[in-house]
Amino acid sequence: MATIFSRIVAGEIPCYKVAEDDKFFAFLDINPLVKGHTLVIPKQEVDYLFDLSDEDLAAMQVFAKHVAAAIKRAFPCIKVGQAVLGLEVPHAHIHLIPMQSEKDMLFSNPKLKLSDEEFREIADAIRAAL
Ligand code: 5GP
């Protein structure tokens, strides 16, 4: 059965898309730690990030680099932090999180509740900065 993230890539489940190429896809995390919290995934269905081939892992990191640059332009921050957990969704993903301090990377923090309009505006702003 397809993972929830594969169903997002296929358009079966809606998302706030940020970027896409033939191999990778970026969209807003639905439970963001901060505004701009984005997930980068491979279209290939792999659970564990480090099971990707060397080539795909490197290409995914380059894709994430471009998305991170756009996040930083759209949401000025000290740095965009990167985290890999994968404890909830068994489809490899990188979290990109604009940081004002290290506390912004704490996954135990309460998540933001954003409206549909707010999510749209965030995704539009990042896309426009790509
Ligand atoms: P992890 O697997 O890295 O522990 O957490 C998975 C992340 O995916 C969480 O931050 C969660 O909010 C996000 N997530 C889970 N399901 C969905 C979904 O259907 N859509 C979006 N946009 N994000 C999701």
GROMACS .gro file of C-alpha atoms and ligand atoms in nm:
model
  154
    1MET     CA    1   0.000   0.000   0.000
    2ALA     CA    2   0.125   0.348  -0.087
    3THR     CA    3   0.251   0.564   0.197
    4ILE     CA    4   0.062   0.880   0.287
    5PHE     CA    5   0.346   1.079   0.132
    6SER     CA    6   0.326   0.884  -0.195
    7ARG     CA    7  -0.046   0.962  -0.201
    8ILE     CA    8   0.040   1.331  -0.153
    9VAL     CA    9   0.284   1.317  -0.447
   10ALA     CA   10   0.015   1.145  -0.655
   11GLY     CA   11  -0.232   1.424  -0.571
   12GLU     CA   12  -0.469   1.184  -0.393
   13ILE     CA   13  -0.423   1.374  -0.065
   14PRO     CA   14  -0.396   1.753  -0.074
   15CYS     CA   15  -0.087   1.938   0.040
   16TYR     CA   16   0.069   2.281   0.028
   17LYS     CA   17   0.332   2.215  -0.235
   18VAL     CA   18   0.655   2.410  -0.233
   19ALA     CA   19   0.873   2.245  -0.500
   20GLU     CA   20   0.900   1.937  -0.720
   21ASP     CA   21   1.131   1.779  -0.972
   22ASP     CA   22   1.137   1.434  -1.130
   23LYS     CA   23   1.275   1.268  -0.814
   24PHE     CA   24   1.187   1.486  -0.516
   25PHE     CA   25   0.894   1.677  -0.369
   26ALA     CA   26   0.867   1.945  -0.099
   27PHE     CA   27   0.553   2.050   0.089
   28LEU     CA   28   0.458   2.217   0.415
   29ASP     CA   29   0.443   2.004   0.728
   30ILE     CA   30   0.079   2.001   0.836
   31ASN     CA   31   0.184   2.033   1.204
   32PRO     CA   32   0.453   2.299   1.177
   33LEU     CA   33   0.691   2.390   1.456
   34VAL     CA   34   0.725   2.736   1.299
   35LYS     CA   35   0.601   2.908   0.985
   36GLY     CA   36   0.792   2.769   0.688
   37HIS     CA   37   0.846   2.418   0.832
   38THR     CA   38   0.878   2.210   0.517
   39LEU     CA   39   0.924   1.843   0.437
   40VAL     CA   40   1.144   1.720   0.151
   41ILE     CA   41   1.082   1.365   0.031
   42PRO     CA   42   1.203   1.136  -0.244
   43LYS     CA   43   0.929   1.021  -0.481
   44GLN     CA   44   1.081   0.678  -0.447
   45GLU     CA   45   0.911   0.494  -0.162
   46VAL     CA   46   1.189   0.433   0.087
   47ASP     CA   47   1.127   0.427   0.462
   48TYR     CA   48   1.476   0.498   0.595
   49LEU     CA   49   1.660   0.795   0.448
   50PHE     CA   50   1.994   0.619   0.467
   51ASP     CA   51   1.864   0.331   0.255
   52LEU     CA   52   1.864   0.566  -0.046
   53SER     CA   53   2.146   0.511  -0.293
   54ASP     CA   54   2.447   0.739  -0.252
   55GLU     CA   55   2.347   0.920  -0.570
   56ASP     CA   56   1.985   0.976  -0.465
   57LEU     CA   57   2.079   1.081  -0.113
   58ALA     CA   58   2.322   1.339  -0.251
   59ALA     CA   59   2.068   1.465  -0.505
   60MET     CA   60   1.800   1.491  -0.235
   61GLN     CA   61   2.033   1.701  -0.022
   62VAL     CA   62   2.099   1.935  -0.316
   63PHE     CA   63   1.723   1.963  -0.377
   64ALA     CA   64   1.674   2.039  -0.005
   65LYS     CA   65   1.949   2.301  -0.026
   66HIS     CA   66   1.755   2.498  -0.289
   67VAL     CA   67   1.432   2.470  -0.090
   68ALA     CA   68   1.612   2.582   0.227
   69ALA     CA   69   1.748   2.887   0.047
   70ALA     CA   70   1.396   2.981  -0.061
   71ILE     CA   71   1.262   2.927   0.292
   72LYS     CA   72   1.534   3.156   0.427
   73ARG     CA   73   1.449   3.427   0.175
   74ALA     CA   74   1.077   3.402   0.248
   75PHE     CA   75   1.113   3.365   0.625
   76PRO     CA   76   1.426   3.547   0.738
   77CYS     CA   77   1.595   3.343   1.009
   78ILE     CA   78   1.938   3.276   1.150
   79LYS     CA   79   1.964   2.946   0.963
   80VAL     CA   80   1.734   2.681   0.825
   81GLY     CA   81   1.777   2.375   1.043
   82GLN     CA   82   1.755   2.025   0.905
   83ALA     CA   83   1.628   1.723   1.095
   84VAL     CA   84   1.556   1.363   1.010
   85LEU     CA   85   1.330   1.160   1.239
   86GLY     CA   86   1.098   0.937   1.041
   87LEU     CA   87   0.939   0.787   1.349
   88GLU     CA   88   0.583   0.866   1.239
   89VAL     CA   89   0.568   0.833   0.860
   90PRO     CA   90   0.756   0.541   0.698
   91HIS     CA   91   0.858   0.740   0.392
   92ALA     CA   92   1.197   0.912   0.411
   93HIS     CA   93   1.179   1.287   0.468
   94ILE     CA   94   1.394   1.579   0.572
   95HIS     CA   95   1.241   1.849   0.793
   96LEU     CA   96   1.355   2.202   0.702
   97ILE     CA   97   1.283   2.449   0.981
   98PRO     CA   98   1.364   2.821   0.984
   99MET     CA   99   1.534   2.886   1.318
  100GLN     CA  100   1.547   3.194   1.532
  101SER     CA  101   1.698   2.982   1.809
  102GLU     CA  102   1.773   2.618   1.879
  103LYS     CA  103   1.438   2.593   2.056
  104ASP     CA  104   1.266   2.607   1.716
  105MET     CA  105   1.403   2.257   1.647
  106LEU     CA  106   1.240   2.096   1.949
  107PHE     CA  107   0.988   1.844   1.820
  108SER     CA  108   0.832   1.828   2.167
  109ASN     CA  109   0.717   2.191   2.125
  110PRO     CA  110   0.345   2.252   2.063
  111LYS     CA  111   0.271   2.270   1.690
  112LEU     CA  112   0.125   2.579   1.524
  113LYS     CA  113  -0.240   2.579   1.427
  114LEU     CA  114  -0.259   2.759   1.093
  115SER     CA  115  -0.558   2.833   0.873
  116ASP     CA  116  -0.583   2.713   0.515
  117GLU     CA  117  -0.519   3.070   0.404
  118GLU     CA  118  -0.206   3.096   0.618
  119PHE     CA  119  -0.067   2.768   0.480
  120ARG     CA  120  -0.137   2.889   0.125
  121GLU     CA  121   0.040   3.219   0.188
  122ILE     CA  122   0.344   3.042   0.335
  123ALA     CA  123   0.373   2.799   0.044
  124ASP     CA  124   0.323   3.083  -0.207
  125ALA     CA  125   0.597   3.288  -0.038
  126ILE     CA  126   0.847   3.001  -0.047
  127ARG     CA  127   0.763   2.913  -0.408
  128ALA     CA  128   0.805   3.278  -0.508
  129ALA     CA  129   1.152   3.277  -0.345
  130LEU     CA  130   1.276   2.967  -0.530
  1315GP     P1  131   0.841   1.202   1.155
  1315GP     O1  132   0.806   1.078   1.075
  1315GP     O2  133   0.957   1.277   1.096
  1315GP     O3  134   0.857   1.173   1.301
  1315GP     O4  135   0.715   1.300   1.146
  1315GP     C1  136   0.636   1.306   1.031
  1315GP     C2  137   0.597   1.449   1.002
  1315GP     O5  138   0.506   1.447   0.892
  1315GP     C3  139   0.526   1.521   1.117
  1315GP     O6  140   0.591   1.644   1.143
  1315GP     C4  141   0.383   1.539   1.067
  1315GP     O7  142   0.326   1.662   1.107
  1315GP     C5  143   0.399   1.534   0.916
  1315GP     N1  144   0.282   1.476   0.851
  1315GP     C6  145   0.222   1.359   0.881
  1315GP     N2  146   0.117   1.336   0.800
  1315GP     C7  147   0.111   1.443   0.716
  1315GP     C8  148   0.023   1.478   0.608
  1315GP     O8  149  -0.070   1.406   0.574
  1315GP     N3  150   0.050   1.594   0.544
  1315GP     C9  151   0.153   1.677   0.580
  1315GP     N4  152   0.169   1.789   0.509
  1315GP     N5  153   0.238   1.647   0.681
  1315GP    C10  154   0.216   1.532   0.748
   0.00000   0.00000   0.00000
